[in-house]
Tab-separated table of C-alpha atoms and ligand atoms in Angstrom:
chain	number	residue	atom	x	y	z
A	3	MET	CA	-42.680	-17.094	75.244
A	4	THR	CA	-40.445	-14.162	74.375
A	5	THR	CA	-39.305	-14.172	70.948
A	6	THR	CA	-36.079	-11.921	69.814
A	7	VAL	CA	-36.189	-9.967	67.209
A	8	THR	CA	-32.628	-9.768	65.384
A	9	GLU	CA	-32.648	-6.732	63.658
A	10	PRO	CA	-30.893	-6.594	59.809
A	11	ARG	CA	-27.391	-4.784	60.445
A	12	SER	CA	-26.219	-2.532	57.512
A	13	GLN	CA	-22.569	-3.911	56.497
A	14	SER	CA	-19.785	-1.205	56.670
A	15	PRO	CA	-18.113	-0.800	53.731
A	16	TYR	CA	-15.190	-2.243	55.235
A	17	GLU	CA	-16.948	-5.849	56.004
A	18	MET	CA	-18.131	-5.284	52.407
A	19	ALA	CA	-14.909	-4.981	51.142
A	20	GLY	CA	-13.698	-8.444	52.887
A	21	GLY	CA	-12.375	-7.190	56.133
A	22	ALA	CA	-9.400	-6.325	56.552
A	23	ALA	CA	-7.776	-9.753	53.890
A	24	GLY	CA	-10.147	-7.895	51.509
A	25	VAL	CA	-8.331	-4.382	51.694
A	26	GLY	CA	-4.714	-6.128	51.986
A	27	GLY	CA	-5.450	-7.956	48.562
A	28	PHE	CA	-6.394	-4.516	46.312
A	29	VAL	CA	-3.960	-2.725	48.310
A	30	ASN	CA	-1.266	-5.368	47.269
A	31	ARG	CA	-2.254	-5.274	43.906
A	32	PHE	CA	-2.134	-1.375	43.694
A	33	TYR	CA	1.579	-1.231	44.476
A	34	ASP	CA	2.443	-4.628	42.857
A	35	LEU	CA	1.023	-2.989	39.592
A	36	MET	CA	2.744	0.381	40.388
A	37	GLU	CA	5.798	-1.344	41.055
A	38	SER	CA	5.455	-3.709	38.104
A	39	ASP	CA	3.924	-1.577	35.182
A	40	PRO	CA	6.018	1.428	33.660
A	41	HIS	CA	2.869	3.431	32.832
A	42	TYR	CA	3.084	4.671	36.628
A	43	GLY	CA	6.469	5.033	36.962
A	44	ALA	CA	6.158	9.024	38.007
A	45	LEU	CA	4.167	7.338	40.715
A	46	ARG	CA	7.010	5.134	41.977
A	47	ALA	CA	9.286	7.603	41.422
A	48	LEU	CA	8.002	9.529	44.414
A	49	HIS	CA	8.074	6.518	46.659
A	50	ALA	CA	10.569	4.927	48.599
A	51	PRO	CA	12.758	2.488	47.794
A	52	ASP	CA	10.743	-0.319	49.758
A	53	LEU	CA	7.173	-0.562	49.508
A	54	ALA	CA	6.565	-2.238	52.473
A	55	PRO	CA	6.245	0.268	55.344
A	56	MET	CA	3.754	1.692	52.423
A	57	ARG	CA	1.466	-1.369	51.958
A	58	ALA	CA	1.334	-1.569	55.635
A	59	SER	CA	0.238	2.050	56.259
A	60	LEU	CA	-2.627	2.449	53.365
A	61	ALA	CA	-4.068	-0.690	54.583
A	62	SER	CA	-4.153	-0.041	57.734
A	63	PHE	CA	-5.581	3.861	56.643
A	64	LEU	CA	-8.110	2.635	53.984
A	65	CYS	CA	-9.627	0.043	56.839
A	66	GLY	CA	-10.274	2.854	59.406
A	67	TRP	CA	-11.613	4.978	56.389
A	68	LEU	CA	-13.517	1.951	55.402
A	69	GLY	CA	-15.561	1.971	58.338
A	70	GLY	CA	-13.313	-0.703	60.112
A	71	PRO	CA	-10.409	-0.699	62.643
A	72	ARG	CA	-8.747	2.737	63.193
A	73	ASP	CA	-5.537	2.138	64.409
A	74	TRP	CA	-3.792	3.949	61.785
A	75	PHE	CA	-5.974	7.322	63.003
A	76	GLU	CA	-5.118	6.527	67.268
A	77	GLN	CA	-1.387	5.724	66.338
A	78	ARG	CA	-1.122	9.705	64.344
A	79	PRO	CA	-3.361	11.863	66.249
A	80	GLY	CA	-4.115	14.891	64.254
A	81	VAL	CA	-3.193	13.384	61.062
A	82	CYS	CA	-5.285	13.285	57.763
A	83	VAL	CA	-4.471	11.555	54.552
A	84	MET	CA	-4.071	15.263	53.359
A	85	SER	CA	-1.329	16.340	55.622
A	86	ALA	CA	0.251	13.149	55.454
A	87	HIS	CA	1.048	14.196	52.119
A	88	ALA	CA	2.237	17.860	52.716
A	89	LYS	CA	5.697	17.120	51.804
A	90	VAL	CA	4.693	15.036	48.188
A	91	PRO	CA	4.870	17.038	45.599
A	92	VAL	CA	1.745	15.472	43.512
A	93	ASP	CA	1.470	17.038	40.424
A	94	PRO	CA	-2.139	15.994	38.391
A	95	GLU	CA	-0.239	13.510	36.533
A	96	THR	CA	0.523	11.507	39.385
A	97	ALA	CA	-2.914	12.067	40.985
A	98	ARG	CA	-3.883	10.293	37.424
A	99	GLN	CA	-1.577	7.548	37.629
A	100	TRP	CA	-2.733	6.918	41.329
A	101	THR	CA	-6.475	6.798	40.935
A	102	GLU	CA	-5.970	5.029	37.565
A	103	ALA	CA	-4.077	2.189	39.010
A	104	MET	CA	-6.169	2.012	42.577
A	105	ALA	CA	-9.198	1.669	40.093
A	106	ARG	CA	-7.551	-1.364	38.030
A	107	ALA	CA	-6.298	-2.570	41.644
A	108	LEU	CA	-10.433	-2.516	42.667
A	109	ALA	CA	-11.195	-4.092	39.423
A	110	ASP	CA	-8.720	-7.118	39.872
A	111	SER	CA	-10.421	-7.582	43.281
A	112	ARG	CA	-13.996	-9.418	44.355
A	113	ILE	CA	-15.232	-6.106	45.712
A	114	ASP	CA	-18.798	-4.965	44.658
A	115	PRO	CA	-18.518	-2.864	41.419
A	116	GLU	CA	-20.915	-0.440	43.194
A	117	LEU	CA	-19.169	-0.224	46.273
A	118	ALA	CA	-15.906	0.139	43.922
A	119	ALA	CA	-17.022	2.518	42.152
A	120	ARG	CA	-18.014	4.930	45.512
A	121	ILE	CA	-14.668	4.523	46.469
A	122	ASN	CA	-12.892	5.270	43.293
A	123	ASP	CA	-14.982	8.597	43.237
A	124	ALA	CA	-13.828	9.369	47.061
A	125	PHE	CA	-10.423	8.724	45.861
A	126	ALA	CA	-10.174	10.677	42.623
A	127	ARG	CA	-11.317	13.990	44.914
A	128	MET	CA	-8.740	13.492	47.460
A	129	ALA	CA	-6.188	12.987	44.600
A	130	GLN	CA	-7.425	15.786	42.470
A	131	GLY	CA	-7.159	17.950	46.245
A	132	MET	CA	-3.776	16.625	46.694
A	133	ALA	CA	-2.402	17.741	43.173
A	134	ALA	CA	-4.089	21.294	43.477
A	135	ARG	CA	-1.896	22.528	46.552
B	22	HEM	C1	-2.649	11.524	44.152
B	22	HEM	C2	-2.021	10.915	44.188
B	22	HEM	C3	-1.141	10.037	45.690
B	22	HEM	C4	0.348	10.461	45.540
B	22	HEM	C5	1.375	11.230	44.253
B	22	HEM	C6	0.576	9.782	46.656
B	22	HEM	C7	2.196	9.752	47.140
B	22	HEM	C8	2.690	9.092	48.042
B	22	HEM	C9	3.667	9.313	48.845
B	22	HEM	C10	4.898	9.899	47.814
B	22	HEM	C11	3.581	9.188	50.050
B	22	HEM	C12	5.262	8.611	51.185
B	22	HEM	C13	5.496	7.220	50.736
B	22	HEM	C14	7.003	6.813	51.008
B	22	HEM	O1	7.372	7.695	52.117
B	22	HEM	O2	7.423	5.872	50.524
B	22	HEM	C15	2.538	8.193	50.175
B	22	HEM	C16	1.815	8.327	51.817
B	22	HEM	C17	0.697	7.935	51.764
B	22	HEM	N1	-0.381	7.587	51.194
B	22	HEM	FE1	-0.771	9.003	49.630
B	22	HEM	N2	-0.477	9.147	47.338
B	22	HEM	C18	-1.426	9.845	46.896
B	22	HEM	C19	-2.651	10.043	47.141
B	22	HEM	C20	-2.984	9.081	47.772
B	22	HEM	C21	-4.429	8.980	48.443
B	22	HEM	C22	-5.903	9.311	47.509
B	22	HEM	C23	-4.337	8.340	49.431
B	22	HEM	C24	-5.674	7.188	50.320
B	22	HEM	C25	-7.002	7.026	49.732
B	22	HEM	C26	-3.254	7.936	49.826
B	22	HEM	C27	-2.309	7.479	50.913
B	22	HEM	C28	-1.455	7.265	51.566
B	22	HEM	C29	-1.108	7.154	53.126
B	22	HEM	C30	-2.295	6.421	53.985
B	22	HEM	C31	0.393	7.556	53.432
B	22	HEM	C32	0.975	7.228	54.106
B	22	HEM	C33	1.278	8.255	55.424
B	22	HEM	C34	1.889	7.859	56.561
B	22	HEM	O3	1.955	6.284	57.225
B	22	HEM	O4	3.073	8.230	57.237
B	22	HEM	N3	-2.433	8.762	49.326
B	22	HEM	N4	1.677	8.896	49.234
């Protein structure tokens, strides 16, 4: 008789975040906060009037970045998230607004707080890098 052993498989952050639905949920919350809270006015002003394309693009980017489908990267060969901001005048205040709104969106989601803390750390580093250029 043959016994099959199923190896425990570790989940990717994408799976832990609830897949495309989970990522789309906190991304939409992030842009809802950006649109509704005047505290993020400077950040909102940097974006185009219609945030729908950004909701789709950031969600797609984060799916790949968290270890899920890589459509965003495949559709933009040679583009990274830093080069995508080359023409965006990010300063320390708008970088702070971005990371704060995203931290709130993650806190409002059902994502495990430890994973959310790791994601927030990485976003803070990226945002500081964008503001420093
Ligand atoms: C540091 C503060 C940041 C500011 C002020 C900022 C601002 C912007 C703006 C103004 C755009 C163009 C949107 C438009 O055309 O309406 C953009 C695009 C984008 N941002 Fe940010 N961003 C920041 C940080 C980040 C971070 C940390 C990430 C990733 C975790 C990110 C991911 C993206 C993506 C994926 C796009 C779309 C690029 C494309 O599809 O061409 N941004 N951002």
